[in-house]
PDB file of N, CA and C in Angstrom:
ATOM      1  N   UNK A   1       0.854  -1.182   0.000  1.00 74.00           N
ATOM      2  CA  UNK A   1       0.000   0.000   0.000  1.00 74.00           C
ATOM      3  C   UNK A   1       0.900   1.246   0.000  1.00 74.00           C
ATOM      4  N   UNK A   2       0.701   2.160  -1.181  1.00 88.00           N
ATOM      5  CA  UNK A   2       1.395   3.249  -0.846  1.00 88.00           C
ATOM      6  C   UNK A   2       1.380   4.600   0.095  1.00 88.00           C
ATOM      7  N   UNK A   3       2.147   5.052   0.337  1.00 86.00           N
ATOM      8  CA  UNK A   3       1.953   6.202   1.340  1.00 86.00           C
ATOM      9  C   UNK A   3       0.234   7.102   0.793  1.00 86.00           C
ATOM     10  N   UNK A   4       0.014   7.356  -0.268  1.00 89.00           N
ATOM     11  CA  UNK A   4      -1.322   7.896  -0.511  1.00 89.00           C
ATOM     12  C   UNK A   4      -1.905   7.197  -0.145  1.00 89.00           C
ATOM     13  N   UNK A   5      -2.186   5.511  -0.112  1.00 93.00           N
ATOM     14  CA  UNK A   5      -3.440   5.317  -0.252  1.00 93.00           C
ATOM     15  C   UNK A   5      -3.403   5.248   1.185  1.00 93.00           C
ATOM     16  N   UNK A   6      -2.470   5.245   2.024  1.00 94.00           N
ATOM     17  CA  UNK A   6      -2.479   5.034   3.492  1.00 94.00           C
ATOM     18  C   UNK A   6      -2.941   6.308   4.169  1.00 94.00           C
ATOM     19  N   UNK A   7      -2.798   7.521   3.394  1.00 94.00           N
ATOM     20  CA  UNK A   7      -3.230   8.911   4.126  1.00 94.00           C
ATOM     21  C   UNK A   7      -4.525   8.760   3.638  1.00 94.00           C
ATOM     22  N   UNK A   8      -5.115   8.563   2.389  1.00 95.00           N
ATOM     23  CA  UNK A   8      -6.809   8.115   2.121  1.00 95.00           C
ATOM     24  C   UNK A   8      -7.940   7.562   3.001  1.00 95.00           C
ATOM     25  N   UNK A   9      -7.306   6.471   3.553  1.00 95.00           N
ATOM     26  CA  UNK A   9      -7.623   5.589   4.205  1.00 95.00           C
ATOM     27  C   UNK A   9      -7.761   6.457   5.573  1.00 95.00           C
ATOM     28  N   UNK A  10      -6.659   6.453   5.797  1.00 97.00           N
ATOM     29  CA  UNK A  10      -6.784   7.050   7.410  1.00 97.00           C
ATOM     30  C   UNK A  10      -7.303   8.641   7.413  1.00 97.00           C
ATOM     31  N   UNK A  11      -7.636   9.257   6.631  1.00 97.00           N
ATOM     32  CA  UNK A  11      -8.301  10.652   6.164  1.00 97.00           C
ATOM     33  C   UNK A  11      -9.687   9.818   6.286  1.00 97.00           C
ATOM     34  N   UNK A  12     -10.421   9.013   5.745  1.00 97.00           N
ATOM     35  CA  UNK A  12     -11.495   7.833   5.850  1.00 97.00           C
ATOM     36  C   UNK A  12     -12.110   7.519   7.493  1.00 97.00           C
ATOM     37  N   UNK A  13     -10.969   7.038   7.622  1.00 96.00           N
ATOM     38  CA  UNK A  13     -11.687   6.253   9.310  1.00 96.00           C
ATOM     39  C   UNK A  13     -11.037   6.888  10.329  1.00 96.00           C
ATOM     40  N   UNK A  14      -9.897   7.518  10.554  1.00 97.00           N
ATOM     41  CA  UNK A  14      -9.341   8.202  11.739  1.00 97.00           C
ATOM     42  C   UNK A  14      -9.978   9.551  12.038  1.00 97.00           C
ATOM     43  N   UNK A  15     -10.430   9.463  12.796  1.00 98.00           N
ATOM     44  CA  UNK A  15     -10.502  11.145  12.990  1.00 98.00           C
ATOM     45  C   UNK A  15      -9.648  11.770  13.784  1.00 98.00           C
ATOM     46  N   UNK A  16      -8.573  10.895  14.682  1.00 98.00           N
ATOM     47  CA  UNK A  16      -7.244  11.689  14.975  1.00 98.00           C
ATOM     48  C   UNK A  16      -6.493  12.075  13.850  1.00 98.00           C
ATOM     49  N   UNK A  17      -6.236  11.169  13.127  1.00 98.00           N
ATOM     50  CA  UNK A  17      -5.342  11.988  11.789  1.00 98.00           C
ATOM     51  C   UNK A  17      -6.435  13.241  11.308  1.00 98.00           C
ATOM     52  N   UNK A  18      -7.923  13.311  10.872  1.00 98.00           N
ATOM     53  CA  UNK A  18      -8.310  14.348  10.352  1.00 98.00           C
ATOM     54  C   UNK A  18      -7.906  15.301  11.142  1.00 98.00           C
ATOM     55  N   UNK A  19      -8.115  15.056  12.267  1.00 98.00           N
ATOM     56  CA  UNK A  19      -7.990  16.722  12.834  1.00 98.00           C
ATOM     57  C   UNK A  19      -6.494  17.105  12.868  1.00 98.00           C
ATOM     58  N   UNK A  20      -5.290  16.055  13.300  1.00 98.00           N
ATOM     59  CA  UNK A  20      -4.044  16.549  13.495  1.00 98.00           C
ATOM     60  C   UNK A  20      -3.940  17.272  11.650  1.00 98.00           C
ATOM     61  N   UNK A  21      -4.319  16.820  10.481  1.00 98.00           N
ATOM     62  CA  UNK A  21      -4.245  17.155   9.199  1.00 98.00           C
ATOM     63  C   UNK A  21      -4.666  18.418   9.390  1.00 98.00           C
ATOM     64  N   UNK A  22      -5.886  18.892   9.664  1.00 98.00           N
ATOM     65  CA  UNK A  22      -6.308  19.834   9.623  1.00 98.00           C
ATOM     66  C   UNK A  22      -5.633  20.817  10.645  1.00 98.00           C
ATOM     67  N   UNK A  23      -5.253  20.896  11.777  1.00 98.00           N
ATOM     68  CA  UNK A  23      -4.135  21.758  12.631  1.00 98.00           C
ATOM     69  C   UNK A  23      -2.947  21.886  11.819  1.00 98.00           C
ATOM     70  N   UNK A  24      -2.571  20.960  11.045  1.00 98.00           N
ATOM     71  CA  UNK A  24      -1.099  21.063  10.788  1.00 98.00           C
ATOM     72  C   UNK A  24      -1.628  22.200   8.991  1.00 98.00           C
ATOM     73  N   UNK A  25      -2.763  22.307   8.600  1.00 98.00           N
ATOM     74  CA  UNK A  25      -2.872  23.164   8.000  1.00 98.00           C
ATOM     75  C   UNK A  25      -3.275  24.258   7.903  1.00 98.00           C
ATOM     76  N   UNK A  26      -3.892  24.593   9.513  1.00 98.00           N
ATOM     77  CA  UNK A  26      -4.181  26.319   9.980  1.00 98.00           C
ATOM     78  C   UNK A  26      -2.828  26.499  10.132  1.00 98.00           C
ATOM     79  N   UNK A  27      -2.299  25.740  11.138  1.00 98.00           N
ATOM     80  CA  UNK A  27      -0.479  26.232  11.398  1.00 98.00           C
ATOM     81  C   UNK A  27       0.224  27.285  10.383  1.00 98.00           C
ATOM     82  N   UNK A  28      -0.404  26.085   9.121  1.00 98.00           N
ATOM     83  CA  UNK A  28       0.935  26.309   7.804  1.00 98.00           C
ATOM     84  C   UNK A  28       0.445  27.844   7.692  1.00 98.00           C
ATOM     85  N   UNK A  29      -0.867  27.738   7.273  1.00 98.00           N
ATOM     86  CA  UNK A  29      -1.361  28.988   7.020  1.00 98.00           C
ATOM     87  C   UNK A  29      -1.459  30.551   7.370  1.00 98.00           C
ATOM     88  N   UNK A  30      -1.280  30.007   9.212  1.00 98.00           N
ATOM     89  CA  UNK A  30      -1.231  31.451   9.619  1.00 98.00           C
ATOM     90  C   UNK A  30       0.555  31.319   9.704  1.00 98.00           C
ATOM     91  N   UNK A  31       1.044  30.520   9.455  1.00 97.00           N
ATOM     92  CA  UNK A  31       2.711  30.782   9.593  1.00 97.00           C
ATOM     93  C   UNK A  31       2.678  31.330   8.050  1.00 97.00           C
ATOM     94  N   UNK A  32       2.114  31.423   6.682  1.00 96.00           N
ATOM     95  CA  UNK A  32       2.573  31.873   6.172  1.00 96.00           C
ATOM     96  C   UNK A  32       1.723  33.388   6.161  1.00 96.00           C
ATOM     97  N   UNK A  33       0.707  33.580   6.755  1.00 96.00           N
ATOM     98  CA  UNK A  33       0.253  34.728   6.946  1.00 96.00           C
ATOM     99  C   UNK A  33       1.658  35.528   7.438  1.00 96.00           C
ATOM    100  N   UNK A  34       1.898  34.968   8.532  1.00 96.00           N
ATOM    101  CA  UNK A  34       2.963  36.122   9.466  1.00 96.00           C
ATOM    102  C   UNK A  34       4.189  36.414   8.498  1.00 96.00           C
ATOM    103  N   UNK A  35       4.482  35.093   8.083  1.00 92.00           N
ATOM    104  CA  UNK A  35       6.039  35.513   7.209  1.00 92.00           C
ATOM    105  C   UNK A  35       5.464  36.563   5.920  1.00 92.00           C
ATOM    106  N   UNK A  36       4.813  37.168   6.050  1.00 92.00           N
ATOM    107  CA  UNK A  36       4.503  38.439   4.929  1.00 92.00           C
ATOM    108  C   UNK A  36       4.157  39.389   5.656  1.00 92.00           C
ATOM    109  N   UNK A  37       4.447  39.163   6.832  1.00 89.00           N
ATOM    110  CA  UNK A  37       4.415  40.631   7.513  1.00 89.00           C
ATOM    111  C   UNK A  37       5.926  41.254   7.846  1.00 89.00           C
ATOM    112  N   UNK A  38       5.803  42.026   7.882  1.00 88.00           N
ATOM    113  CA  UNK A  38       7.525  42.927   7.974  1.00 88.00           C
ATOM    114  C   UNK A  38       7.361  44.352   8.369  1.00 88.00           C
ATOM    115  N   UNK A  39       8.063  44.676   9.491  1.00 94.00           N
ATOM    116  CA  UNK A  39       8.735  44.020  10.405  1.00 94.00           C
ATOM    117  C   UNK A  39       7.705  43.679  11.342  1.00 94.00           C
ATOM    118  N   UNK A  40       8.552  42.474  11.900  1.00 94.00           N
ATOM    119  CA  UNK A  40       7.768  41.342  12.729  1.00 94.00           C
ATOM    120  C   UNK A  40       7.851  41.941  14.135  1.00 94.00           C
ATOM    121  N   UNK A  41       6.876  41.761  14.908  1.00 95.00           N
ATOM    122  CA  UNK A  41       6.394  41.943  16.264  1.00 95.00           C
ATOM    123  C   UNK A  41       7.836  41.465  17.043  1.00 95.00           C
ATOM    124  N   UNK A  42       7.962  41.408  18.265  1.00 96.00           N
ATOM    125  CA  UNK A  42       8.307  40.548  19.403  1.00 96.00           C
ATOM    126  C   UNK A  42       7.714  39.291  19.624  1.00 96.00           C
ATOM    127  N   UNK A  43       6.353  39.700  19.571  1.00 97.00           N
ATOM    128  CA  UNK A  43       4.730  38.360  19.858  1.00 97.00           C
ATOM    129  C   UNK A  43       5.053  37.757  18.542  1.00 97.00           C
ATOM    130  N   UNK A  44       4.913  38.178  17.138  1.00 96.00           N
ATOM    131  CA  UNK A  44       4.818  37.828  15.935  1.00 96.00           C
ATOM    132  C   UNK A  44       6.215  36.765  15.479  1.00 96.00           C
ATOM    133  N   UNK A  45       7.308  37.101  16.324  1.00 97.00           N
ATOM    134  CA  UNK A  45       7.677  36.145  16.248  1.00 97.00           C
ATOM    135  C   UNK A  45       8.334  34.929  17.202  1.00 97.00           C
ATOM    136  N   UNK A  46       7.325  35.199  18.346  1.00 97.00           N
ATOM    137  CA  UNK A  46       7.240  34.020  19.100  1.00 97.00           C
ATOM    138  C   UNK A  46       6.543  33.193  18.090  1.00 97.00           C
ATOM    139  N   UNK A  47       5.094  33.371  18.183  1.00 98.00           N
ATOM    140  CA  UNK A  47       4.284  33.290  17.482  1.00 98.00           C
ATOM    141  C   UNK A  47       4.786  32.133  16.071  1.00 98.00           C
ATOM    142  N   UNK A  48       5.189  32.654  15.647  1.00 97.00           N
ATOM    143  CA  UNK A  48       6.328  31.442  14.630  1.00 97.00           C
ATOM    144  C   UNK A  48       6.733  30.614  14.899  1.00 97.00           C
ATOM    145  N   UNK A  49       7.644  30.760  16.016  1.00 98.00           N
ATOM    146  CA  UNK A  49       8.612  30.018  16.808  1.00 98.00           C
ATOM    147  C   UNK A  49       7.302  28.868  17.088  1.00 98.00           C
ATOM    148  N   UNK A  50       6.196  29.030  17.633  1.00 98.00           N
ATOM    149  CA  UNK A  50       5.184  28.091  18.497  1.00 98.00           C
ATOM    150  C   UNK A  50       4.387  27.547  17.105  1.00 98.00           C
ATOM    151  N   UNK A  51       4.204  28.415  16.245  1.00 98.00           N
ATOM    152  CA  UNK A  51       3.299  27.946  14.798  1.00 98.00           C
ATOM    153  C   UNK A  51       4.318  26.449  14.591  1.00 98.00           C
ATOM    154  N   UNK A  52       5.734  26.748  14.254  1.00 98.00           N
ATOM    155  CA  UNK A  52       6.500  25.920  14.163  1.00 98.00           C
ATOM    156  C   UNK A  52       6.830  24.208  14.585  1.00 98.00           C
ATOM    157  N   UNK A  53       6.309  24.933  15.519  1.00 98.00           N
ATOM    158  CA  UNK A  53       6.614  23.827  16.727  1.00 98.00           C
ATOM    159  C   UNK A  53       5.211  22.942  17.006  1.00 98.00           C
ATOM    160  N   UNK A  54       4.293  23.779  16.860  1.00 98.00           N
ATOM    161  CA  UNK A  54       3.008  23.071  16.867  1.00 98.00           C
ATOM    162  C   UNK A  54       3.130  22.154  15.418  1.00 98.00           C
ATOM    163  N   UNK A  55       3.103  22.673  14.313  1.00 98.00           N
ATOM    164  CA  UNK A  55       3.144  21.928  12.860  1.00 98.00           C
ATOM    165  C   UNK A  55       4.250  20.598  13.109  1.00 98.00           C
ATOM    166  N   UNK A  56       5.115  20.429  13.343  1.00 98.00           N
ATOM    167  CA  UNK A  56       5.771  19.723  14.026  1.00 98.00           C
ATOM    168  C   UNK A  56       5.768  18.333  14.538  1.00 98.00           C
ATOM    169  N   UNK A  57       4.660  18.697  15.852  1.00 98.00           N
ATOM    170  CA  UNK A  57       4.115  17.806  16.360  1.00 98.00           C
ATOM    171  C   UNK A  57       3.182  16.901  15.822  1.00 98.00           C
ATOM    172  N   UNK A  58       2.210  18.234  15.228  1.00 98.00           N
ATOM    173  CA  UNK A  58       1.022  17.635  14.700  1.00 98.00           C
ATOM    174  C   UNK A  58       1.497  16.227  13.490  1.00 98.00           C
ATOM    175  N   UNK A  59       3.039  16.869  12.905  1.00 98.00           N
ATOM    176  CA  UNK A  59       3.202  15.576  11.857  1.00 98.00           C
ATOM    177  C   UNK A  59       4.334  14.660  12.557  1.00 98.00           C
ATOM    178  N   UNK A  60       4.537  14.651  13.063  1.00 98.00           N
ATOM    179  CA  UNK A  60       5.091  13.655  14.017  1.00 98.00           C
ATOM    180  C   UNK A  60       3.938  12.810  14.438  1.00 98.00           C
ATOM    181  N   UNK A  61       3.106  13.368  14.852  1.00 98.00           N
ATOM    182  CA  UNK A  61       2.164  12.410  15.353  1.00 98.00           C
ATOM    183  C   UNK A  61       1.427  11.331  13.984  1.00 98.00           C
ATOM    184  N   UNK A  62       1.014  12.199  12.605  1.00 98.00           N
ATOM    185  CA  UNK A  62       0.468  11.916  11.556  1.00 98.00           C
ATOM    186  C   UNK A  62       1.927  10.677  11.548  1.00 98.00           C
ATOM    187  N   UNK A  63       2.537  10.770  11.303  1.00 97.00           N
ATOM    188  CA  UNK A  63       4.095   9.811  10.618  1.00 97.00           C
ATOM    189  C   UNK A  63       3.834   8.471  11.505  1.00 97.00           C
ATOM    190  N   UNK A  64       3.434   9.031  12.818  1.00 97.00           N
ATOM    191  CA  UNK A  64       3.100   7.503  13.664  1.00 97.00           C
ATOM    192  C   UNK A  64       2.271   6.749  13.265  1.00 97.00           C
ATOM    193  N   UNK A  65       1.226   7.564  13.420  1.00 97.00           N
ATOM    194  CA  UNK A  65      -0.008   6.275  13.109  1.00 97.00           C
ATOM    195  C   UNK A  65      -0.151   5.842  11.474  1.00 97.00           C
ATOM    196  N   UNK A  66       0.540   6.646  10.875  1.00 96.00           N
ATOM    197  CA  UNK A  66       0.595   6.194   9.080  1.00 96.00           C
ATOM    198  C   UNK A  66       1.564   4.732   9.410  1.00 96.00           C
ATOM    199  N   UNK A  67       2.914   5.201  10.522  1.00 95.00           N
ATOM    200  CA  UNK A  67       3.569   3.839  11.055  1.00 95.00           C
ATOM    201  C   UNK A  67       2.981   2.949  11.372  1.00 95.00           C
ATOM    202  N   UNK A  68       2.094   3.033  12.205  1.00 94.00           N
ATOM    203  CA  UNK A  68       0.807   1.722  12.894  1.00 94.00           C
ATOM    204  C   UNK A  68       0.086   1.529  11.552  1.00 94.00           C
ATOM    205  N   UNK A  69      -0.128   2.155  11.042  1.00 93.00           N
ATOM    206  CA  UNK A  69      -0.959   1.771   9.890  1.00 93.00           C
ATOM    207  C   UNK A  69      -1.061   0.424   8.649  1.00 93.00           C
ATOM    208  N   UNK A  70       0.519   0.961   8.523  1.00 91.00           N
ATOM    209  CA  UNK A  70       1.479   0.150   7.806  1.00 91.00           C
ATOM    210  C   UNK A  70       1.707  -1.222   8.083  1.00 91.00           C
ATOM    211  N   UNK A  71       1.564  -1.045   9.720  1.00 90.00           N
ATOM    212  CA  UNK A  71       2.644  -2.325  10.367  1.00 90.00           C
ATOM    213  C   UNK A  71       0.942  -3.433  10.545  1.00 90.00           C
ATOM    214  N   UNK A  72      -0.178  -2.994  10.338  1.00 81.00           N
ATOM    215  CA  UNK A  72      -1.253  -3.472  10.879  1.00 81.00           C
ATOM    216  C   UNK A  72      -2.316  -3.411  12.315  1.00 81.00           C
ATOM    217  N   UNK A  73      -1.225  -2.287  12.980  1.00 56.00           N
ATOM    218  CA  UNK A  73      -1.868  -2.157  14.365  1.00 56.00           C
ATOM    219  C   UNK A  73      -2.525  -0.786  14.111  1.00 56.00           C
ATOM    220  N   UNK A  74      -3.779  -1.026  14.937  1.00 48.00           N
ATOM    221  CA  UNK A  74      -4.379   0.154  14.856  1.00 48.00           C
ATOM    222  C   UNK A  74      -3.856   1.376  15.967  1.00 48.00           C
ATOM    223  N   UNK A  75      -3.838   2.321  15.482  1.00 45.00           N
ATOM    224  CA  UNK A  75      -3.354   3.474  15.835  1.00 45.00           C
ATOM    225  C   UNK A  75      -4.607   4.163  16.717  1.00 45.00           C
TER     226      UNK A  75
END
């Protein structure tokens, strides 16, 4: 099974992956909101720093259970 059809699938029946998918794409979004702002806040670029770090996680976590996925255990 390839990596698509494994994000299909689990886009399908997980709703932990939907939602970590969906966080990891407000993230992207307001991180690229901010990087078009100039000059950047103090907050604005914590703010990054944490957008960053949140997106991150969120696919760290996605990479696992696509791992469980793979291996046959449910995630």
């Amino acid at each position: 099974m390839t990596q698509e059809n494994i994000t299909e699938r689990l886009m399908a029946e997980n709703e932990e992956f939907r939602r970590l998918r969906g966080e990891h794409r407000s993230y992207d979004q307001e991180l690229e909101t901010l990087k078009g702002t100039s000059p950047l806040s103090a907050d604005q670029q914590w703010r990054i720093s944490e957008l960053k770090k949140l997106k991150l996680m969120a696919k760290d976590r996605m990479e696992s259970i696509i791992r469980h996925a793979r291996s046959g255990v449910t995630a």
